[in-house]
Coordinates of C-alpha atoms and ligand atoms in Angstrom, one line a residue:
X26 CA 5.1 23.8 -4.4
X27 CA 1.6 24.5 -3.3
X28 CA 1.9 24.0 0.3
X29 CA -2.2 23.7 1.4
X30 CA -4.4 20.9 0.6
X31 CA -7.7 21.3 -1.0
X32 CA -10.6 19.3 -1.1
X33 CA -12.4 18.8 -4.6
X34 CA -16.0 20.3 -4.8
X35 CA -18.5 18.3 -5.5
X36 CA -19.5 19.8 -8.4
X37 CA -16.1 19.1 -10.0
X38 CA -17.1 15.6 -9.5
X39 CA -19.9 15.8 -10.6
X40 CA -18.4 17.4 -13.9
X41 CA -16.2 14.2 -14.1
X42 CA -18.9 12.3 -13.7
X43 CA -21.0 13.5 -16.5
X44 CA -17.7 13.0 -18.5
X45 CA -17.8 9.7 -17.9
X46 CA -21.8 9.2 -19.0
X47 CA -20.5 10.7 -22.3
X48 CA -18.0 8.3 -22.9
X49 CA -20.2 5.1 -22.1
X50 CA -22.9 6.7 -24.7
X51 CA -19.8 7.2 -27.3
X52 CA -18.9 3.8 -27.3
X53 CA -22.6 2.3 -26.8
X54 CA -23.4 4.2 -30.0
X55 CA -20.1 2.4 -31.9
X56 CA -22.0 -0.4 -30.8
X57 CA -19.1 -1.7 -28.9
X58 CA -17.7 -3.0 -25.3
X59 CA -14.4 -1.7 -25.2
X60 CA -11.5 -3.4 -22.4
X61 CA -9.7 -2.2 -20.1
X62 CA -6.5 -3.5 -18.3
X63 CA -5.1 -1.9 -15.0
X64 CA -1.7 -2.6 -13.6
X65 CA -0.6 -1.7 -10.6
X66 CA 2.5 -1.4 -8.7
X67 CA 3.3 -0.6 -5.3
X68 CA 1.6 -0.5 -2.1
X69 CA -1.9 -1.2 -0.9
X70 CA -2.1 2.7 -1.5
X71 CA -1.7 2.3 -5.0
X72 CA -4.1 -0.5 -5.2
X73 CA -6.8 1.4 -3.1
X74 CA -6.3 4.3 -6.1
X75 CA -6.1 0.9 -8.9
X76 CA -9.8 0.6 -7.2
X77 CA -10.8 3.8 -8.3
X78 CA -9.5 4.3 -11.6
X79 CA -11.6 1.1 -12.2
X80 CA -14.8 2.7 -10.6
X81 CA -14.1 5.6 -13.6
X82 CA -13.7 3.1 -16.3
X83 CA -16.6 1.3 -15.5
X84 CA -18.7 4.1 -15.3
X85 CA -17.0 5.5 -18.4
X86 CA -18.2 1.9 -19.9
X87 CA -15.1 -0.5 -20.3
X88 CA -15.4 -3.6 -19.1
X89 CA -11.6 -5.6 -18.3
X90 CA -9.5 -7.8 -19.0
X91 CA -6.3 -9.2 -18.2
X92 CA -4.5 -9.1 -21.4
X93 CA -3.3 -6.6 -23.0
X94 CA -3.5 -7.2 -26.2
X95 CA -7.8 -7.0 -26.1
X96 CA -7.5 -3.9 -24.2
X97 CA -8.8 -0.5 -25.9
X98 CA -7.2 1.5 -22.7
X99 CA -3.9 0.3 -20.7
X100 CA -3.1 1.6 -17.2
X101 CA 0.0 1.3 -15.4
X102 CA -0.5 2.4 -11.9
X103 CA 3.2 2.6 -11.2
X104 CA 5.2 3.1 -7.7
X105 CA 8.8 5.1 -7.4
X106 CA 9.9 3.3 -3.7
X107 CA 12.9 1.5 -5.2
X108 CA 14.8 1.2 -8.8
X109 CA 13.9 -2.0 -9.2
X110 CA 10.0 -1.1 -8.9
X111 CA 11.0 1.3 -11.2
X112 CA 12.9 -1.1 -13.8
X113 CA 10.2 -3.3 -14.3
X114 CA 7.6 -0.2 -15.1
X115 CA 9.6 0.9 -18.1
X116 CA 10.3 -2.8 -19.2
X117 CA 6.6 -3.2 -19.3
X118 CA 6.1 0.4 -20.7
X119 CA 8.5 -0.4 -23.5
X120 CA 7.1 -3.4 -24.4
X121 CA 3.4 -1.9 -25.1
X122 CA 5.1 -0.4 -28.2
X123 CA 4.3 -3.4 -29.9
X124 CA 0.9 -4.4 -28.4
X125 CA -0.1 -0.6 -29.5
X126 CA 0.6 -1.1 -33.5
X127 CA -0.9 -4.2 -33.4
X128 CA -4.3 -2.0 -32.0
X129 CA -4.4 1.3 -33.3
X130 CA -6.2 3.3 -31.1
X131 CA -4.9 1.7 -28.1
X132 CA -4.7 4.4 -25.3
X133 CA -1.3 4.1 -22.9
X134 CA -1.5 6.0 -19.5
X135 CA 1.5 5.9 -16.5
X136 CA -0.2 7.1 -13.2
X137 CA 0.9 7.0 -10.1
X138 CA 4.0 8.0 -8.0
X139 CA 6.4 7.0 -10.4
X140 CA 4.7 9.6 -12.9
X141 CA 4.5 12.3 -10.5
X142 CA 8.7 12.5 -10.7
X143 CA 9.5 15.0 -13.1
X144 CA 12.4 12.9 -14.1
X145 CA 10.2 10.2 -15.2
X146 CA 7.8 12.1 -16.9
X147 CA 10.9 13.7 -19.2
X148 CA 11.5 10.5 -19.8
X149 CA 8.8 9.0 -21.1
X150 CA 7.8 12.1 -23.0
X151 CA 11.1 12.0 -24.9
X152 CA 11.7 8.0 -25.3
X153 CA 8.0 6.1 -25.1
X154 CA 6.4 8.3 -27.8
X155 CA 3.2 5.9 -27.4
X156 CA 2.8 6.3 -23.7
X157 CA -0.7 8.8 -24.5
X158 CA -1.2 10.0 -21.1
X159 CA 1.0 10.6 -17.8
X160 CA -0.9 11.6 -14.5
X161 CA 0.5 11.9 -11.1
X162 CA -1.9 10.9 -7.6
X163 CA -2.8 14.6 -6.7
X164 CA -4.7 14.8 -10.3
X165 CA -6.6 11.0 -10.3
X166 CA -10.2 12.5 -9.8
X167 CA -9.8 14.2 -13.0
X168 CA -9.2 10.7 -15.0
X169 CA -12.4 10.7 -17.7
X170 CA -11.2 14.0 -18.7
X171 CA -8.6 13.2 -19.3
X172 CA -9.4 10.4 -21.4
X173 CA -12.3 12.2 -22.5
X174 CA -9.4 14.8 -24.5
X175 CA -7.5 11.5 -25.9
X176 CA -10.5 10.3 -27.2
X177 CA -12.1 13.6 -29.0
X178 CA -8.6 15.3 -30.3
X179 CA -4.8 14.6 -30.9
X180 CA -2.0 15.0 -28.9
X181 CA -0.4 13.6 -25.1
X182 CA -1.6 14.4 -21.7
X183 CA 1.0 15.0 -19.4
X184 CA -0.4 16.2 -15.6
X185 CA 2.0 16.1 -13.1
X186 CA 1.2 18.9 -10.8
X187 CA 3.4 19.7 -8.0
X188 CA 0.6 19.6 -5.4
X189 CA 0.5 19.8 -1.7
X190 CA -2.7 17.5 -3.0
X191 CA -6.1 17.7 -2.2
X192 CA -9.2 15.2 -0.8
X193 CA -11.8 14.0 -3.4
X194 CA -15.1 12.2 -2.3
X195 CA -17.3 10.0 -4.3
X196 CA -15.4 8.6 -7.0
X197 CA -16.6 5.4 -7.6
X198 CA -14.8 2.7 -7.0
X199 CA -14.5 -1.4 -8.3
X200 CA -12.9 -3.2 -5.8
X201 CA -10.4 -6.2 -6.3
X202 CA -11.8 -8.7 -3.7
X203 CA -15.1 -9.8 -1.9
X204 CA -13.7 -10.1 1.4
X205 CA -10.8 -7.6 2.0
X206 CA -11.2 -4.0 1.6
X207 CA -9.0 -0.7 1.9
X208 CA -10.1 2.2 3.0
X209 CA -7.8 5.2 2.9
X210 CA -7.9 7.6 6.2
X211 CA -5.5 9.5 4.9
X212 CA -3.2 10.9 2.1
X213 CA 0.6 11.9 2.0
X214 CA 3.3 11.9 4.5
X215 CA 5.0 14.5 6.2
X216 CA 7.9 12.8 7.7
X217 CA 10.7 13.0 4.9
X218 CA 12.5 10.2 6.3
X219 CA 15.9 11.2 4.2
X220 CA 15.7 7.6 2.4
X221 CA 12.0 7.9 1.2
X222 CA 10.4 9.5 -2.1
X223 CA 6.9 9.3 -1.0
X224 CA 6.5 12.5 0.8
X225 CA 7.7 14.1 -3.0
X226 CA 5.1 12.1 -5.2
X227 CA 2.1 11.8 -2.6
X228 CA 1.8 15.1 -1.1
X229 CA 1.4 16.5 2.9
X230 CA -0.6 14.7 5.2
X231 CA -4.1 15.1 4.6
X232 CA -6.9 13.7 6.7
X233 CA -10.4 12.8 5.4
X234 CA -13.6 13.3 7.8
X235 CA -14.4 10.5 9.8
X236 CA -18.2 10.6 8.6
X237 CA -16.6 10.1 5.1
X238 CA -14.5 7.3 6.6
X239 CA -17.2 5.6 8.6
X240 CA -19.7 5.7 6.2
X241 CA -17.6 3.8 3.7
X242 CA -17.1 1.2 6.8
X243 CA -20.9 0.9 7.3
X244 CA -21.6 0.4 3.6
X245 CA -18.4 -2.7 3.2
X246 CA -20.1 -4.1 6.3
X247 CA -23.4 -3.9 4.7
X248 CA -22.1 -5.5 1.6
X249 CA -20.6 -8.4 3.7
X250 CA -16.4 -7.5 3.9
X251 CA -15.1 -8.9 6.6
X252 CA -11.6 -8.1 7.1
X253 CA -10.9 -3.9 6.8
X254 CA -7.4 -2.4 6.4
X255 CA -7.1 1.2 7.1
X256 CA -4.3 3.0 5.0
X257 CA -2.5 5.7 5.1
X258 CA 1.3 6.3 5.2
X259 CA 1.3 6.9 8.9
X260 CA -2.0 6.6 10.2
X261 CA -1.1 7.6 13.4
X262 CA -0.8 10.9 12.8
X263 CA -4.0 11.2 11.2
X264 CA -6.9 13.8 12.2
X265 CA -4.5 16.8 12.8
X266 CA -5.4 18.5 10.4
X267 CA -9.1 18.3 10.6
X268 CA -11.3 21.1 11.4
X269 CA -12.2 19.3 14.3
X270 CA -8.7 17.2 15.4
X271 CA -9.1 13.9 16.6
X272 CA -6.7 11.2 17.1
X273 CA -6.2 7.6 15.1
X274 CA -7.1 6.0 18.4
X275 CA -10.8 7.6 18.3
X276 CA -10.9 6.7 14.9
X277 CA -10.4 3.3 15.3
X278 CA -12.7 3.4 18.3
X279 CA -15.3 5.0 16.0
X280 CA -14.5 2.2 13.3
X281 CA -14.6 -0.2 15.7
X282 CA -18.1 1.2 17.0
X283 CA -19.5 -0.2 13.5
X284 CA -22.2 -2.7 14.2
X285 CA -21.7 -6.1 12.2
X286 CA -19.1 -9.1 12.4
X287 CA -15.4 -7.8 10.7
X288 CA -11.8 -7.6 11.4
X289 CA -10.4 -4.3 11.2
X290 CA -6.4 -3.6 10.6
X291 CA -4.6 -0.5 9.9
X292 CA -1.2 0.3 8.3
X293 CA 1.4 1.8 7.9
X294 CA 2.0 3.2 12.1
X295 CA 5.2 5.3 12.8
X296 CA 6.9 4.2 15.5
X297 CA 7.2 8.1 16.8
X298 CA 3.4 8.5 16.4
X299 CA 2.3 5.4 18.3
X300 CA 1.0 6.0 21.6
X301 CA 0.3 4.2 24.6
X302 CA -3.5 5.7 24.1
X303 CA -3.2 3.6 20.8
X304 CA -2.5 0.5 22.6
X305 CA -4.6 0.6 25.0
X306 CA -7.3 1.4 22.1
X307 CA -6.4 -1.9 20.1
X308 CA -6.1 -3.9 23.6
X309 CA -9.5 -2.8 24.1
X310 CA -11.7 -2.9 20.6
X311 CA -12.8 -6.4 20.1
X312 CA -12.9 -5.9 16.2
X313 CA -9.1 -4.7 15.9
X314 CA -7.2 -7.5 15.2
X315 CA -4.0 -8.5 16.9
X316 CA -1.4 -7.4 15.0
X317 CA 0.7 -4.1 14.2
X318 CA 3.4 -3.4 11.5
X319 CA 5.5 -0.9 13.0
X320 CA 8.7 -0.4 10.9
X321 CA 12.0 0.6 12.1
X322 CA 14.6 0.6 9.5
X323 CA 17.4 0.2 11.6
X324 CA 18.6 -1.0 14.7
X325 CA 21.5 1.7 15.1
X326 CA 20.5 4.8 16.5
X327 CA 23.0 6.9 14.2
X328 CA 21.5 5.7 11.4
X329 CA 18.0 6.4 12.3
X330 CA 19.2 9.6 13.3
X331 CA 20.7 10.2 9.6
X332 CA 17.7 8.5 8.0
X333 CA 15.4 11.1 10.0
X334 CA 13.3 8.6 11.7
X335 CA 12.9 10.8 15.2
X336 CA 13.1 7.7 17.4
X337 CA 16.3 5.8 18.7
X338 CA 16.2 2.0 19.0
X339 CA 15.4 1.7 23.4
X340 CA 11.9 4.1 22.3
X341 CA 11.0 1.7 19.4
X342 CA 12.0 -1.2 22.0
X343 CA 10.1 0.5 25.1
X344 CA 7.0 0.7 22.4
X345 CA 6.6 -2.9 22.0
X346 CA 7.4 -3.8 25.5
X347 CA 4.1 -2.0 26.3
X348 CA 2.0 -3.1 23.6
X349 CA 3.1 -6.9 24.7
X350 CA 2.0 -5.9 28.1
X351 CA -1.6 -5.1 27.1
X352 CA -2.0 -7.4 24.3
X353 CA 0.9 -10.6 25.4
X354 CA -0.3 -12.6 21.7
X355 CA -0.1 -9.4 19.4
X356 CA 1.5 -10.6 16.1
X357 CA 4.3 -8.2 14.9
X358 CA 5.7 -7.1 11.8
X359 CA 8.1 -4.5 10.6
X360 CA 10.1 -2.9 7.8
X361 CA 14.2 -2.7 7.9
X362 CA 16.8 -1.0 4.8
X363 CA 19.8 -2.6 4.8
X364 CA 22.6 -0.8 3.3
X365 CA 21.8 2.8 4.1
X366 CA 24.4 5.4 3.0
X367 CA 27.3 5.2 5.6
X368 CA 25.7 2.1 7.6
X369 CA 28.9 -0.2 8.9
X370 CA 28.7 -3.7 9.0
X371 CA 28.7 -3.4 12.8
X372 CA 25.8 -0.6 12.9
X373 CA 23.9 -3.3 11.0
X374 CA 24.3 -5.8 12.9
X375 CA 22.2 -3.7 16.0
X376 CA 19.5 -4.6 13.1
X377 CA 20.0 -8.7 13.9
X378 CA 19.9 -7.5 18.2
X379 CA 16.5 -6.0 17.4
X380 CA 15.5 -9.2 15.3
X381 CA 16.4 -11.2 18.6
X382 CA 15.0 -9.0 20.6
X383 CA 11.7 -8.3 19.8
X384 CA 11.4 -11.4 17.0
X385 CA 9.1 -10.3 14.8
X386 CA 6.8 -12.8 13.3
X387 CA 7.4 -11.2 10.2
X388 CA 9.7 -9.1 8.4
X389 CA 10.1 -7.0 5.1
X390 CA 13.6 -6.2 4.2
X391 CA 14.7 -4.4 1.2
X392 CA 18.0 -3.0 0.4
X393 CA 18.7 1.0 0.2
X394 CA 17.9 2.0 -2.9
X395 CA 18.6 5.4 -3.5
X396 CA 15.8 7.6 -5.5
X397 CA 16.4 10.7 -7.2
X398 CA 15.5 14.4 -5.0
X399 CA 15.9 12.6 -1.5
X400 CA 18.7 13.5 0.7
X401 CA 19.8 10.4 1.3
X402 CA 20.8 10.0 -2.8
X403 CA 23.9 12.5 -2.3
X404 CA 25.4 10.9 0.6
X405 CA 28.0 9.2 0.7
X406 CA 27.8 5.6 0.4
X407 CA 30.9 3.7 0.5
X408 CA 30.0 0.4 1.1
X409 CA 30.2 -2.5 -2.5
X410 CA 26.6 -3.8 -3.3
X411 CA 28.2 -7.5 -2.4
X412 CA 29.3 -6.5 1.3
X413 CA 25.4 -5.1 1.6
X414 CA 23.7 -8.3 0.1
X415 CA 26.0 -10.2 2.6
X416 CA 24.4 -8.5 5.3
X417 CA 21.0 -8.8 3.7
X418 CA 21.4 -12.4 3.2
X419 CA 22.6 -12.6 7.2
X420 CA 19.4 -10.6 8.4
X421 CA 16.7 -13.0 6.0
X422 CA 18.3 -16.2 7.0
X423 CA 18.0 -15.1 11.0
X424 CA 14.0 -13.7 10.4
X425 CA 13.4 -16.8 7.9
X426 CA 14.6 -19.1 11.6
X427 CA 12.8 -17.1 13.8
X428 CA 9.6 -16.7 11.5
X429 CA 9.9 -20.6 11.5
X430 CA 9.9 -21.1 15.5
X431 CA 6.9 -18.9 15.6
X432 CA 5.3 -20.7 13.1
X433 CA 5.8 -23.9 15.0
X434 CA 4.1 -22.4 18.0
X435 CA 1.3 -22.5 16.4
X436 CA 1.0 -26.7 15.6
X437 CA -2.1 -27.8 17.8
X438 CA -3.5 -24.7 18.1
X439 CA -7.3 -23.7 17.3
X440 CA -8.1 -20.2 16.0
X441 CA -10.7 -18.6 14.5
X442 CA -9.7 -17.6 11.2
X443 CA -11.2 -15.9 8.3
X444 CA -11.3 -18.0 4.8
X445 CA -10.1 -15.1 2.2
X446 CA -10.2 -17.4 -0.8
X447 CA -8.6 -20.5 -2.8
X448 CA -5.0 -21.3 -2.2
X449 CA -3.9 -22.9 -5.3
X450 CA -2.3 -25.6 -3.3
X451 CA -4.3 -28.8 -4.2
X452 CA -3.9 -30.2 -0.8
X453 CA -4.8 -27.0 1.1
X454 CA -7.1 -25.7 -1.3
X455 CA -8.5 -22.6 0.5
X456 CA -6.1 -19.4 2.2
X457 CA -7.4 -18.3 5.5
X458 CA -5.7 -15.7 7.6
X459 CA -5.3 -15.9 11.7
X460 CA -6.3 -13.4 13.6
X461 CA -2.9 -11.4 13.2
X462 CA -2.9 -11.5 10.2
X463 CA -0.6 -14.9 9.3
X464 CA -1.0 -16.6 6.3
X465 CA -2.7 -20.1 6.5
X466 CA -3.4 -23.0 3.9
X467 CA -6.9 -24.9 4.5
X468 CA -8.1 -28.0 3.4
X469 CA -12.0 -27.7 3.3
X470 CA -14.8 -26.5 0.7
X471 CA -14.4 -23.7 -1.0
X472 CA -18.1 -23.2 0.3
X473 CA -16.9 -21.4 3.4
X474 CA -14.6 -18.4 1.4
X475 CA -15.8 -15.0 2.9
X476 CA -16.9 -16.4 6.6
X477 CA -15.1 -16.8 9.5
X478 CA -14.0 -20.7 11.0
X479 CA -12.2 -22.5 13.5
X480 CA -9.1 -23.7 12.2
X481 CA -6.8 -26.5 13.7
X482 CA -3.5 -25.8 13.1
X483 CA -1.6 -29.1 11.9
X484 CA 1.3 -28.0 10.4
X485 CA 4.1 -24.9 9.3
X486 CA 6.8 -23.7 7.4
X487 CA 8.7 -20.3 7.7
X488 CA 5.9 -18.5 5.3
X489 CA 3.2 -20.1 6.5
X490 CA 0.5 -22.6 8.5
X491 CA -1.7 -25.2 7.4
X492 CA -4.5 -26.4 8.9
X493 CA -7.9 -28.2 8.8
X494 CA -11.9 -26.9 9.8
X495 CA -12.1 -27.7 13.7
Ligands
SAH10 N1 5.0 4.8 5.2 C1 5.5 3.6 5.5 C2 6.3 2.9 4.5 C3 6.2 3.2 3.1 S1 7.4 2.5 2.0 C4 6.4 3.7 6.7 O1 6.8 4.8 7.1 O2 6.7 2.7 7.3 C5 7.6 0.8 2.6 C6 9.0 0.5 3.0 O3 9.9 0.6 1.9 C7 9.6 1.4 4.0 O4 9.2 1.1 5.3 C8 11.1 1.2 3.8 O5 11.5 0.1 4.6 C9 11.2 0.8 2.4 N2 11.8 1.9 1.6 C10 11.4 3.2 1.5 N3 12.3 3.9 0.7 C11 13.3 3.0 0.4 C12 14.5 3.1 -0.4 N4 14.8 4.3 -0.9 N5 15.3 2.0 -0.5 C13 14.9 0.9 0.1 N6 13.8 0.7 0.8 C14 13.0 1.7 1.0
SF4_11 FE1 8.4 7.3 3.6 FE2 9.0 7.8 6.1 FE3 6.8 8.8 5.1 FE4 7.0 6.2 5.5 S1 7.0 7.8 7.1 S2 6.2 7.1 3.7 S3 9.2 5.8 5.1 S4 8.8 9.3 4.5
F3S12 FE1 5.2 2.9 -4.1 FE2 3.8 5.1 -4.0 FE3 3.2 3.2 -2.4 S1 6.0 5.0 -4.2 S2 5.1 2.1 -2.0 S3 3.1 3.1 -4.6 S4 3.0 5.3 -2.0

């Protein structure tokens, strides 16, 4: 593998973008508005990059839509984390066969981390012979030529580079929502935590400038988002690898520096990687909301050990005791794998102590999934699948009680919270989100979507609050 990271001249992108200018006049002069539908998979990585792909089309002249069937070009912006992800892309993938004979023309592509597998990509070459184009992440800034070569000769694109990956600037980009945005701060992942395929389809660590960063801020702000996520796979290591190093904790001070009224959040944080500097940072920017998803897999310290975490359970544990310390209210989330090659039922139930321990308000829990080309995949892994979803089933029944209690908490209390759109609920017809982040269901007019309010709190359930306008 290429082992440094580049970043993408200008003038490449410039290229692209001329690409794209020549594609808009091709299909102006058929006299046509061609469609495009984008799928994505995956994390809020994968959406951020959905964003872009958009930002090309619609330069490159396609409007969207939502069905496939109208659609002149189909992305699937797939994600590799676990089989089941995986499943569902090739039952979708499969199933275009159909929706492309009844639209000839119809162009296919599979982007994403699921593409950038080599495994995958065999696949599909040899068994989805109307899949047209497969590109992984490290070669998404080169997307109209791609298309530009479907559209002007025969044959498949496949571009699956094995990449340390690079940084490109400027691609334009159509976001997804008027109030939220992404921003990515950085790229890749170097931990290689033994479970995880990421650091195999996204590349090393790579930082962009904070000027690049901060101008992107300024301009959402300017455009009136107020709620700002900050994304990478483990922010805090990010800046290290700048020509001038800096730390996530300036960064967010920087961010957080950025005149205007907006929320700003960040994942995902490594529990190794988060310092007390970062606390104290978040205790002390106003415009850093309360709330941190810090994942840690496993309560048993072999096991974190074997999955290559580099932290035992009493550092995680120290961690949040000092963030609660500066910040008593801060609203916490994490990630746990049940089922990890060689964990007992006993070494899982250290997960449940850590649930009672800290309790989270939240919790993602997925069972180990093993993934081709990790290191975890050849170990041994004795336990049956029903023994694993018994302990799965023990750990979401104990977070689904203790997300409930928090919940409660909150009955009679007034918060300013941020209305991020309609609900869907004809009782609570507008979602709002508290200050950390939790997930609350509004009565009120749908007027006030995109500003901030005070919210009374009248009621909960384990998944989320309701409320009225105070
Ligand atoms: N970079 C982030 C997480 C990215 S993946 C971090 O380090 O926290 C999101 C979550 O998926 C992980 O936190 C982990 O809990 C889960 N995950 C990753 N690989 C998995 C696998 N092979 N099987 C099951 N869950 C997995
Ligand atoms: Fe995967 Fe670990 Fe990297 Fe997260 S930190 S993306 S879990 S390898
Ligand atoms: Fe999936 Fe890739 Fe994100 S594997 S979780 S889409 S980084």
């Amino acid at each position: 593998m290429e082992t440094k990271t580049t970043v993408i001249a200008p003038e490449e992108l410039q290229k692209q973008a001329e690409i794209c200018g020549e594609i808009r006049a091709r299909w102006a002069e058929a006299g046509r508005t061609p469609r495009a539908f984008v799928d994505t998979y995956g994390c809020q990585q994968n959406e951020a990059d959905s964003e872009r792909i958009r930002g090309y089309l619609s330069q490159m002249g396609y409007g969207f839509t939502d069905q496939e069937e109208e659609a002149q070009i189909i992305v699937l912006n797939t994600c590799a984390i676990r089989e089941h992800a995986e499943q569902r892309v090739f039952g979708n993938v499969g199933a275009l066969v159909h929706t492309k004979r009844a639209k000839p023309g119809q162009l296919i592509c599979v982007c994403g981390c699921m593409a950038q597998e080599q495994h995958v990509a065999d696949k599909i070459k040899q068994s989805f012979r109307h899949v047209d184009l497969v590109f992984g992440p490290h070669v998404l800034w080169k997307f109209p030529e791609f298309i530009h070569t479907l559209l002007t000769s025969r044959g498949r694109i496949f571009q699956i580079p094995d990449e340390a990956g690079s940084i490109a600037e400027g691609i334009p980009v159509v976001r997804q929502d008027k109030v939220k945005a992404w921003v990515s701060i950085m790229y890749g992942c170097n931990n290689f935590c033994s479970y995880c395929i990421v650091p195999y389809v996204r590349g090393r660590e790579r930082s962009r400038k904070p000027e690049d960063i901060l101008n992107e801020v300024r301009e959402l702000v300017a455009e009136g988002y107020k709620d700002i996520t900050l994304l990478g796979q483990n922010v805090n290591s990010y800046g290290k690898d700048l020509d001038e190093p800096m730390d996530f904790a300036d960064l967010l001070e920087q961010v957080n520096a950025v005149p205007g009224d907006f929320l700003i959040r960040f994942m995902t944080s490594h529990p190794k990687d988060a310092t007390q500097k970062l606390f104290e940072t978040m205790a002390r920017c106003e415009k850093v909301a309360p709330v941190l998803h810090l994942p840690f897999q496993a309560g048993n310290d072999r096991v974190l050990k074997v999955m290559n975490r580099k932290h035992t359970i009493e550092q995680y544990l120290d961690k949040i005791r000092a963030l609660r310390a500066l910040i008593p209210d801060i609203v916490l989330t994490s990630d746990v794998i049940v089922g990890f090659p060689g964990e007992t039922t006993p070494e899982f139930e250290d997960t449940l102590k850590v649930l009672e321990e800290v309790r989270f308000d939240a919790l993602f829990t997925f069972i180990y999934s093993p993934r081709v080309g990790t290191p975890a995949a050849k170990m041994d892994d004795p336990m049956s699948r029903e023994e694993k979803l018994a302990n799965f089933n023990r750990l979401v029944a104990l977070q689904d009680s203790i997300s409930e209690e928090k919940h409660a908490a909150y009955i009679g209390k007034t918060m300013r919270c941020l209305v991020d759109g309609e609900s869907g609920d004809s009782r609570y017809p507008l979602s709002a989100r508290t200050p950390g982040n939790r997930l609350v269901r509004l009565t009120g007019d749908p007027a006030v979507i995109g500003q901030f309010v005070q919210v009374k709190i009248t009621d909960a359930n384990k998944w989320s609050l309701f409320g009225e306008m105070a």
